[in-house]
Amino acid sequence: MASVYELFYWPTLQGRGELIRLALEEAGVDYIDVARLPVERGGGIPALMRILRSETDVHPPFAPPILKVDGMLVAQTANILMFLGARHGLVPEDESSRLWANQLQLTLSDVVAEVHDTHHPIATSLYYEDQKAEALRRTTLFLDARLPKLLGYFERILSKNTGSAGRHLVGDELSYVDLSAFQLIAGLRYAFPRAMKRIEPDIDGLVSLHDVVAARPRIAAYLASERRLPFNQDGLFRHSAELDLP
Amino acid sequence: MASVYELFYWPTLQGRGELIRLALEEAGVDYIDVARLPVERGGGIPALMRILRSETDVHPPFAPPILKVDGMLVAQTANILMFLGARHGLVPEDESSRLWANQLQLTLSDVVAEVHDTHHPIATSLYYEDQKAEALRRTTLFLDARLPKLLGYFERILSKNTGSAGRHLVGDELSYVDLSAFQLIAGLRYAFPRAMKRIEPDIDGLVSLHDVVAARPRIAAYLASERRLPFNQDGLFRHSAELDLP
């Protein structure tokens, strides 16, 4: 019998959990997005809290996303993706390619963390409204110099990957890193549409990759379904008019 | 013939590279800390820049630390450690333990990033002196609530690992995660001695782990050698009197 995956993540936002959802969807496996079930059916935030506060789990995670499968808990986004990628053909099989995929995913995780911190330069525990001045200063520098540099790196990797005709980041087929790159572009477009309008002409490979991923049958079906939560102001890709700098 | 490892990292600071140096030292392998060689012998910052700007490498990294071995470049600290750990017995062999070690290491990397950002809440590209007000605000919250929570998590993991009598984080022997935890405690003591004095009574397991690692013969020899750079104001564990809050 195939394993059933249980994903534990905040039920009302995409966040880092979305990188896991995209991999599960592309893999075409059965999974339960546990915290999106009603509380009466064992879901909601209480399901998440039970895992985070569990005294019985041998390997308690620090934070979601968390994947439960075969009695095992796996956390940390890049770690979950490495695990799912190996199990479901979303990464090449050789050691060198797997290290490379993980390396790129960790760099992508760093970008995601920097995007998050545009709204939370002082502390995640504070509301954005309590750190707006610092957020404006951080975001200005991020959009001016840092984001073009980071996206330019991935664009360079894509253009060097001639075996895939520049269509994939790792090897010559789709990998979980491509799925995350799709989400990064989609999220940045939501959060910073004006800056992305400026930057996109310089990253046409990544823009094509975004479109290639969006058009894959399972991903297209997912994006059109109710399983895909909309971007919103609680997620890590937030849109604030005052931070939407050109 | 055994592989010779070449480490590429900033030559004048511990930083994230120190987590790699500790693993190489404990593994007892031959390695060259390339950028610490004189420029005339192919070292210095130019050696680092050549790798970062290389047009010929198939897998160019975004940032150091970078490990070169057997013609392969591996970057991202947790990725390098996963690779070295598997090769040199610094992590158990089963998949579940390896995922767990990687998960803990990624959480530890997140702590290190938060420590770094105490001095750079606005941008890494700006001097600390240009973001002092924001740094004070961030550090206050970090030391008050966030750091005790993060260290408390690792303390809990240690105390749950009864197979090692609470002496190791993963499995019943030393792993690369223990080496990194040693460096975290050592670095925090340098950067925030007053806060650590307050927190340490609540993390006596981690403090013991620090001492266990420091006493391992190869690590002790390394720490006493000139290969170990001192903590300083350029590294990620910085000490600023005005941020050394109780």
PDB file of C-alpha atoms in Angstrom, chain A:
ATOM      1  CA  MET A   1       0.000   0.000   0.000  1.00  0.00           C
ATOM      2  CA  ALA A   2       1.310   3.430  -0.897  1.00  0.00           C
ATOM      3  CA  SER A   3       2.184   5.718   2.001  1.00  0.00           C
ATOM      4  CA  VAL A   4      -0.261   8.474   2.833  1.00  0.00           C
ATOM      5  CA  TYR A   5       1.469  11.741   3.560  1.00  0.00           C
ATOM      6  CA  GLU A   6       0.212  14.080   6.228  1.00  0.00           C
ATOM      7  CA  LEU A   7       1.315  17.673   5.849  1.00  0.00           C
ATOM      8  CA  PHE A   8       1.166  19.934   8.889  1.00  0.00           C
ATOM      9  CA  TYR A   9       1.247  23.611   8.026  1.00  0.00           C
ATOM     10  CA  TRP A  10      -0.631  26.831   8.783  1.00  0.00           C
ATOM     11  CA  PRO A  11      -4.058  26.304   7.232  1.00  0.00           C
ATOM     12  CA  THR A  12      -4.723  29.813   5.902  1.00  0.00           C
ATOM     13  CA  LEU A  13      -1.559  30.688   4.061  1.00  0.00           C
ATOM     14  CA  GLN A  14       0.827  29.447   1.382  1.00  0.00           C
ATOM     15  CA  GLY A  15       4.091  30.260   3.134  1.00  0.00           C
ATOM     16  CA  ARG A  16       6.893  27.732   3.072  1.00  0.00           C
ATOM     17  CA  GLY A  17       4.319  24.937   3.157  1.00  0.00           C
ATOM     18  CA  GLU A  18       3.421  25.759  -0.430  1.00  0.00           C
ATOM     19  CA  LEU A  19       6.796  24.465  -1.607  1.00  0.00           C
ATOM     20  CA  ILE A  20       5.850  21.113  -0.086  1.00  0.00           C
ATOM     21  CA  ARG A  21       2.306  21.193  -1.455  1.00  0.00           C
ATOM     22  CA  LEU A  22       3.646  21.775  -4.982  1.00  0.00           C
ATOM     23  CA  ALA A  23       5.974  18.776  -4.692  1.00  0.00           C
ATOM     24  CA  LEU A  24       3.202  16.522  -3.358  1.00  0.00           C
ATOM     25  CA  GLU A  25       0.874  17.658  -6.148  1.00  0.00           C
ATOM     26  CA  GLU A  26       3.447  17.126  -8.900  1.00  0.00           C
ATOM     27  CA  ALA A  27       4.303  13.708  -7.444  1.00  0.00           C
ATOM     28  CA  GLY A  28       0.629  12.820  -7.677  1.00  0.00           C
ATOM     29  CA  VAL A  29       0.579  11.192  -4.251  1.00  0.00           C
ATOM     30  CA  ASP A  30      -2.192  11.021  -1.693  1.00  0.00           C
ATOM     31  CA  TYR A  31      -1.760  13.585   1.035  1.00  0.00           C
ATOM     32  CA  ILE A  32      -3.780  15.201   3.757  1.00  0.00           C
ATOM     33  CA  ASP A  33      -3.275  18.879   4.465  1.00  0.00           C
ATOM     34  CA  VAL A  34      -4.095  18.151   8.092  1.00  0.00           C
ATOM     35  CA  ALA A  35      -4.534  21.622   9.559  1.00  0.00           C
ATOM     36  CA  ARG A  36      -7.010  22.490   6.785  1.00  0.00           C
ATOM     37  CA  LEU A  37      -9.395  19.828   8.055  1.00  0.00           C
ATOM     38  CA  PRO A  38     -12.001  21.040  10.547  1.00  0.00           C
ATOM     39  CA  VAL A  39     -10.980  20.871  14.198  1.00  0.00           C
ATOM     40  CA  GLU A  40     -13.728  18.292  14.803  1.00  0.00           C
ATOM     41  CA  ARG A  41     -12.001  16.001  12.322  1.00  0.00           C
ATOM     42  CA  GLY A  42      -8.609  16.378  13.951  1.00  0.00           C
ATOM     43  CA  GLY A  43      -7.487  19.394  11.949  1.00  0.00           C
ATOM     44  CA  GLY A  44      -7.025  23.098  12.448  1.00  0.00           C
ATOM     45  CA  ILE A  45      -4.321  24.857  14.377  1.00  0.00           C
ATOM     46  CA  PRO A  46      -4.738  22.433  17.321  1.00  0.00           C
ATOM     47  CA  ALA A  47      -3.416  19.595  15.126  1.00  0.00           C
ATOM     48  CA  LEU A  48      -0.320  21.665  14.426  1.00  0.00           C
ATOM     49  CA  MET A  49       0.144  22.566  18.077  1.00  0.00           C
ATOM     50  CA  ARG A  50      -0.135  18.945  19.160  1.00  0.00           C
ATOM     51  CA  ILE A  51       2.864  18.045  17.016  1.00  0.00           C
ATOM     52  CA  LEU A  52       4.944  21.047  18.044  1.00  0.00           C
ATOM     53  CA  ARG A  53       4.298  20.422  21.733  1.00  0.00           C
ATOM     54  CA  SER A  54       4.385  16.652  21.651  1.00  0.00           C
ATOM     55  CA  GLU A  55       6.298  15.046  24.454  1.00  0.00           C
ATOM     56  CA  THR A  56       6.144  11.607  22.835  1.00  0.00           C
ATOM     57  CA  ASP A  57       7.610  12.189  19.380  1.00  0.00           C
ATOM     58  CA  VAL A  58      11.219  11.143  19.202  1.00  0.00           C
ATOM     59  CA  HIS A  59      12.106  13.840  16.692  1.00  0.00           C
ATOM     60  CA  PRO A  60       9.978  16.871  17.513  1.00  0.00           C
ATOM     61  CA  PRO A  61      10.293  19.638  14.920  1.00  0.00           C
ATOM     62  CA  PHE A  62      10.898  23.277  15.782  1.00  0.00           C
ATOM     63  CA  ALA A  63       8.416  24.682  13.261  1.00  0.00           C
ATOM     64  CA  PRO A  64       6.152  23.775  10.328  1.00  0.00           C
ATOM     65  CA  PRO A  65       6.096  22.666   7.555  1.00  0.00           C
ATOM     66  CA  ILE A  66       6.191  19.113   8.886  1.00  0.00           C
ATOM     67  CA  LEU A  67       5.581  15.948   6.901  1.00  0.00           C
ATOM     68  CA  LYS A  68       4.422  12.799   8.648  1.00  0.00           C
ATOM     69  CA  VAL A  69       4.849   9.524   6.815  1.00  0.00           C
ATOM     70  CA  ASP A  70       5.475   5.918   7.827  1.00  0.00           C
ATOM     71  CA  GLY A  71       5.574   6.979  11.481  1.00  0.00           C
ATOM     72  CA  MET A  72       8.355   9.477  10.789  1.00  0.00           C
ATOM     73  CA  LEU A  73       8.259  13.260  11.140  1.00  0.00           C
ATOM     74  CA  VAL A  74      10.337  15.271   8.692  1.00  0.00           C
ATOM     75  CA  ALA A  75      10.673  19.044   8.970  1.00  0.00           C
ATOM     76  CA  GLN A  76      12.614  21.933   7.440  1.00  0.00           C
ATOM     77  CA  THR A  77      11.419  22.736   3.929  1.00  0.00           C
ATOM     78  CA  ALA A  78      14.587  21.805   2.030  1.00  0.00           C
ATOM     79  CA  ASN A  79      14.891  18.585   4.017  1.00  0.00           C
ATOM     80  CA  ILE A  80      11.307  17.543   3.240  1.00  0.00           C
ATOM     81  CA  LEU A  81      11.837  18.332  -0.451  1.00  0.00           C
ATOM     82  CA  MET A  82      15.059  16.323  -0.559  1.00  0.00           C
ATOM     83  CA  PHE A  83      13.162  13.376   0.930  1.00  0.00           C
ATOM     84  CA  LEU A  84      10.142  13.677  -1.390  1.00  0.00           C
ATOM     85  CA  GLY A  85      12.322  14.383  -4.407  1.00  0.00           C
ATOM     86  CA  ALA A  86      14.274  11.158  -3.931  1.00  0.00           C
ATOM     87  CA  ARG A  87      11.126   9.108  -3.390  1.00  0.00           C
ATOM     88  CA  HIS A  88       9.142  10.437  -6.307  1.00  0.00           C
ATOM     89  CA  GLY A  89      11.590  11.110  -9.104  1.00  0.00           C
ATOM     90  CA  LEU A  90      11.697  14.848  -8.554  1.00  0.00           C
ATOM     91  CA  VAL A  91      15.503  14.914  -8.539  1.00  0.00           C
ATOM     92  CA  PRO A  92      18.122  12.943 -10.509  1.00  0.00           C
ATOM     93  CA  GLU A  93      19.514   9.841  -8.833  1.00  0.00           C
ATOM     94  CA  ASP A  94      23.255  10.508  -8.710  1.00  0.00           C
ATOM     95  CA  GLU A  95      24.870  11.960  -5.597  1.00  0.00           C
ATOM     96  CA  SER A  96      26.347  14.968  -7.351  1.00  0.00           C
ATOM     97  CA  SER A  97      22.955  16.054  -8.746  1.00  0.00           C
ATOM     98  CA  ARG A  98      21.262  15.554  -5.402  1.00  0.00           C
ATOM     99  CA  LEU A  99      23.813  17.688  -3.595  1.00  0.00           C
ATOM    100  CA  TRP A 100      23.458  20.304  -6.290  1.00  0.00           C
ATOM    101  CA  ALA A 101      19.655  20.289  -6.034  1.00  0.00           C
ATOM    102  CA  ASN A 102      19.852  20.615  -2.265  1.00  0.00           C
ATOM    103  CA  GLN A 103      22.404  23.412  -2.577  1.00  0.00           C
ATOM    104  CA  LEU A 104      20.160  25.367  -4.949  1.00  0.00           C
ATOM    105  CA  GLN A 105      17.117  24.734  -2.778  1.00  0.00           C
ATOM    106  CA  LEU A 106      18.960  26.057   0.280  1.00  0.00           C
ATOM    107  CA  THR A 107      19.939  29.165  -1.650  1.00  0.00           C
ATOM    108  CA  LEU A 108      16.318  29.549  -2.688  1.00  0.00           C
ATOM    109  CA  SER A 109      15.309  29.129   0.979  1.00  0.00           C
ATOM    110  CA  ASP A 110      17.667  31.989   1.797  1.00  0.00           C
ATOM    111  CA  VAL A 111      15.893  34.152  -0.775  1.00  0.00           C
ATOM    112  CA  VAL A 112      12.521  33.245   0.729  1.00  0.00           C
ATOM    113  CA  ALA A 113      13.805  34.185   4.197  1.00  0.00           C
ATOM    114  CA  GLU A 114      14.984  37.540   2.866  1.00  0.00           C
ATOM    115  CA  VAL A 115      11.592  38.147   1.266  1.00  0.00           C
ATOM    116  CA  HIS A 116       9.924  37.342   4.583  1.00  0.00           C
ATOM    117  CA  ASP A 117      12.196  39.755   6.412  1.00  0.00           C
ATOM    118  CA  THR A 118      11.248  42.680   4.169  1.00  0.00           C
ATOM    119  CA  HIS A 119       8.125  42.913   6.343  1.00  0.00           C
ATOM    120  CA  HIS A 120       9.815  41.744   9.543  1.00  0.00           C
ATOM    121  CA  PRO A 121      13.298  43.228   9.808  1.00  0.00           C
ATOM    122  CA  ILE A 122      13.125  43.584  13.587  1.00  0.00           C
ATOM    123  CA  ALA A 123      11.272  40.453  14.660  1.00  0.00           C
ATOM    124  CA  THR A 124       8.854  37.879  13.305  1.00  0.00           C
ATOM    125  CA  SER A 125       7.055  38.150  16.622  1.00  0.00           C
ATOM    126  CA  LEU A 126       6.112  41.792  15.954  1.00  0.00           C
ATOM    127  CA  TYR A 127       3.387  42.884  13.559  1.00  0.00           C
ATOM    128  CA  TYR A 128       4.556  44.529  10.361  1.00  0.00           C
ATOM    129  CA  GLU A 129       2.748  47.652  11.548  1.00  0.00           C
ATOM    130  CA  ASP A 130       5.189  47.864  14.454  1.00  0.00           C
ATOM    131  CA  GLN A 131       8.275  47.831  12.227  1.00  0.00           C
ATOM    132  CA  LYS A 132       7.157  49.790   9.170  1.00  0.00           C
ATOM    133  CA  ALA A 133       9.973  52.326   9.136  1.00  0.00           C
ATOM    134  CA  GLU A 134      12.621  49.610   9.320  1.00  0.00           C
ATOM    135  CA  ALA A 135      10.740  47.552   6.745  1.00  0.00           C
ATOM    136  CA  LEU A 136      10.814  50.410   4.269  1.00  0.00           C
ATOM    137  CA  ARG A 137      14.535  50.819   4.708  1.00  0.00           C
ATOM    138  CA  ARG A 138      15.190  47.097   4.363  1.00  0.00           C
ATOM    139  CA  THR A 139      12.881  46.632   1.383  1.00  0.00           C
ATOM    140  CA  THR A 140      14.394  49.551  -0.516  1.00  0.00           C
ATOM    141  CA  LEU A 141      17.840  47.978  -0.353  1.00  0.00           C
ATOM    142  CA  PHE A 142      16.479  44.495  -0.993  1.00  0.00           C
ATOM    143  CA  LEU A 143      14.635  45.448  -4.179  1.00  0.00           C
ATOM    144  CA  ASP A 144      17.385  47.736  -5.475  1.00  0.00           C
ATOM    145  CA  ALA A 145      20.358  45.463  -5.251  1.00  0.00           C
ATOM    146  CA  ARG A 146      19.840  42.202  -3.462  1.00  0.00           C
ATOM    147  CA  LEU A 147      16.865  40.741  -5.306  1.00  0.00           C
ATOM    148  CA  PRO A 148      18.306  41.378  -8.795  1.00  0.00           C
ATOM    149  CA  LYS A 149      21.538  39.724  -7.654  1.00  0.00           C
ATOM    150  CA  LEU A 150      19.756  36.670  -6.229  1.00  0.00           C
ATOM    151  CA  LEU A 151      17.448  36.184  -9.204  1.00  0.00           C
ATOM    152  CA  GLY A 152      20.377  36.839 -11.523  1.00  0.00           C
ATOM    153  CA  TYR A 153      22.193  33.933  -9.902  1.00  0.00           C
ATOM    154  CA  PHE A 154      19.353  31.512 -10.640  1.00  0.00           C
ATOM    155  CA  GLU A 155      19.037  32.906 -14.165  1.00  0.00           C
ATOM    156  CA  ARG A 156      22.732  32.189 -14.679  1.00  0.00           C
ATOM    157  CA  ILE A 157      22.330  28.623 -13.396  1.00  0.00           C
ATOM    158  CA  LEU A 158      19.425  28.067 -15.765  1.00  0.00           C
ATOM    159  CA  SER A 159      21.297  29.410 -18.774  1.00  0.00           C
ATOM    160  CA  LYS A 160      24.324  27.226 -17.949  1.00  0.00           C
ATOM    161  CA  ASN A 161      22.175  24.093 -17.801  1.00  0.00           C
ATOM    162  CA  THR A 162      22.431  23.529 -21.513  1.00  0.00           C
ATOM    163  CA  GLY A 163      21.464  19.829 -21.226  1.00  0.00           C
ATOM    164  CA  SER A 164      17.904  20.961 -20.560  1.00  0.00           C
ATOM    165  CA  ALA A 165      18.097  23.759 -23.141  1.00  0.00           C
ATOM    166  CA  GLY A 166      17.854  26.132 -20.198  1.00  0.00           C
ATOM    167  CA  ARG A 167      14.442  24.797 -19.260  1.00  0.00           C
ATOM    168  CA  HIS A 168      15.303  23.269 -15.875  1.00  0.00           C
ATOM    169  CA  LEU A 169      17.604  24.191 -12.993  1.00  0.00           C
ATOM    170  CA  VAL A 170      18.893  20.680 -12.208  1.00  0.00           C
ATOM    171  CA  GLY A 171      19.535  17.983 -14.794  1.00  0.00           C
ATOM    172  CA  ASP A 172      17.390  17.639 -17.889  1.00  0.00           C
ATOM    173  CA  GLU A 173      13.992  17.084 -16.300  1.00  0.00           C
ATOM    174  CA  LEU A 174      11.729  18.794 -13.825  1.00  0.00           C
ATOM    175  CA  SER A 175      12.969  18.765 -10.214  1.00  0.00           C
ATOM    176  CA  TYR A 176      11.572  20.036  -6.946  1.00  0.00           C
ATOM    177  CA  VAL A 177      13.875  23.045  -7.306  1.00  0.00           C
ATOM    178  CA  ASP A 178      11.970  24.094 -10.434  1.00  0.00           C
ATOM    179  CA  LEU A 179       8.700  23.872  -8.508  1.00  0.00           C
ATOM    180  CA  SER A 180      10.084  26.142  -5.792  1.00  0.00           C
ATOM    181  CA  ALA A 181      11.442  28.572  -8.383  1.00  0.00           C
ATOM    182  CA  PHE A 182       7.938  28.786  -9.865  1.00  0.00           C
ATOM    183  CA  GLN A 183       6.551  29.688  -6.449  1.00  0.00           C
ATOM    184  CA  LEU A 184       9.273  32.266  -5.882  1.00  0.00           C
ATOM    185  CA  ILE A 185       8.451  34.092  -9.119  1.00  0.00           C
ATOM    186  CA  ALA A 186       4.700  33.883  -8.498  1.00  0.00           C
ATOM    187  CA  GLY A 187       5.118  35.154  -4.948  1.00  0.00           C
ATOM    188  CA  LEU A 188       7.423  37.998  -5.904  1.00  0.00           C
ATOM    189  CA  ARG A 189       4.967  39.112  -8.573  1.00  0.00           C
ATOM    190  CA  TYR A 190       2.259  39.278  -5.943  1.00  0.00           C
ATOM    191  CA  ALA A 191       4.374  41.043  -3.330  1.00  0.00           C
ATOM    192  CA  PHE A 192       6.435  43.410  -5.445  1.00  0.00           C
ATOM    193  CA  PRO A 193       4.772  43.838  -8.859  1.00  0.00           C
ATOM    194  CA  ARG A 194       6.528  47.114  -9.654  1.00  0.00           C
ATOM    195  CA  ALA A 195      10.023  45.835  -8.890  1.00  0.00           C
ATOM    196  CA  MET A 196       9.343  42.605 -10.776  1.00  0.00           C
ATOM    197  CA  LYS A 197       8.265  44.588 -13.822  1.00  0.00           C
ATOM    198  CA  ARG A 198      11.710  46.184 -13.779  1.00  0.00           C
ATOM    199  CA  ILE A 199      13.607  42.953 -13.083  1.00  0.00           C
ATOM    200  CA  GLU A 200      11.761  40.455 -15.282  1.00  0.00           C
ATOM    201  CA  PRO A 201      13.323  41.507 -18.606  1.00  0.00           C
ATOM    202  CA  ASP A 202      16.672  40.357 -17.161  1.00  0.00           C
ATOM    203  CA  ILE A 203      15.423  36.945 -16.040  1.00  0.00           C
ATOM    204  CA  ASP A 204      13.506  35.653 -19.019  1.00  0.00           C
ATOM    205  CA  GLY A 205      14.719  32.107 -18.383  1.00  0.00           C
ATOM    206  CA  LEU A 206      13.143  32.071 -14.919  1.00  0.00           C
ATOM    207  CA  VAL A 207       9.964  33.590 -16.294  1.00  0.00           C
ATOM    208  CA  SER A 208       9.773  30.792 -18.886  1.00  0.00           C
ATOM    209  CA  LEU A 209      10.460  28.228 -16.180  1.00  0.00           C
ATOM    210  CA  HIS A 210       7.565  29.677 -14.173  1.00  0.00           C
ATOM    211  CA  ASP A 211       5.309  29.176 -17.197  1.00  0.00           C
ATOM    212  CA  VAL A 212       6.580  25.663 -17.903  1.00  0.00           C
ATOM    213  CA  VAL A 213       5.815  24.625 -14.318  1.00  0.00           C
ATOM    214  CA  ALA A 214       2.405  26.318 -14.297  1.00  0.00           C
ATOM    215  CA  ALA A 215       1.464  24.417 -17.451  1.00  0.00           C
ATOM    216  CA  ARG A 216       2.299  20.948 -16.142  1.00  0.00           C
ATOM    217  CA  PRO A 217      -1.006  19.063 -15.978  1.00  0.00           C
ATOM    218  CA  ARG A 218      -0.923  18.249 -12.254  1.00  0.00           C
ATOM    219  CA  ILE A 219       0.259  21.717 -11.282  1.00  0.00           C
ATOM    220  CA  ALA A 220      -2.279  23.415 -13.556  1.00  0.00           C
ATOM    221  CA  ALA A 221      -5.054  21.310 -12.013  1.00  0.00           C
ATOM    222  CA  TYR A 222      -3.802  22.152  -8.539  1.00  0.00           C
ATOM    223  CA  LEU A 223      -3.576  25.884  -9.207  1.00  0.00           C
ATOM    224  CA  ALA A 224      -7.159  25.864 -10.483  1.00  0.00           C
ATOM    225  CA  SER A 225      -8.419  23.908  -7.465  1.00  0.00           C
ATOM    226  CA  GLU A 226      -9.533  24.998  -4.019  1.00  0.00           C
ATOM    227  CA  ARG A 227      -6.511  23.242  -2.582  1.00  0.00           C
ATOM    228  CA  ARG A 228      -4.400  26.189  -3.767  1.00  0.00           C
ATOM    229  CA  LEU A 229      -4.811  28.948  -1.224  1.00  0.00           C
ATOM    230  CA  PRO A 230      -4.645  32.468  -2.630  1.00  0.00           C
ATOM    231  CA  PHE A 231      -1.718  34.728  -1.812  1.00  0.00           C
ATOM    232  CA  ASN A 232      -2.685  36.957   1.080  1.00  0.00           C
ATOM    233  CA  GLN A 233      -1.381  39.342   3.689  1.00  0.00           C
ATOM    234  CA  ASP A 234      -0.603  36.592   6.195  1.00  0.00           C
ATOM    235  CA  GLY A 235       1.802  34.691   3.985  1.00  0.00           C
ATOM    236  CA  LEU A 236       5.460  35.354   3.487  1.00  0.00           C
ATOM    237  CA  PHE A 237       4.820  36.973   0.121  1.00  0.00           C
ATOM    238  CA  ARG A 238       2.919  40.040   1.313  1.00  0.00           C
ATOM    239  CA  HIS A 239       1.857  43.016  -0.720  1.00  0.00           C
ATOM    240  CA  SER A 240       2.038  46.386   0.987  1.00  0.00           C
ATOM    241  CA  ALA A 241       1.493  49.402  -1.242  1.00  0.00           C
ATOM    242  CA  GLU A 242       4.140  51.414   0.595  1.00  0.00           C
ATOM    243  CA  LEU A 243       6.752  48.684   0.018  1.00  0.00           C
ATOM    244  CA  ASP A 244       5.840  48.139  -3.628  1.00  0.00           C
ATOM    245  CA  LEU A 245       8.732  50.234  -4.846  1.00  0.00           C
ATOM    246  CA  PRO A 246       9.637  50.522  -8.527  1.00  0.00           C
TER     247      PRO A 246
END
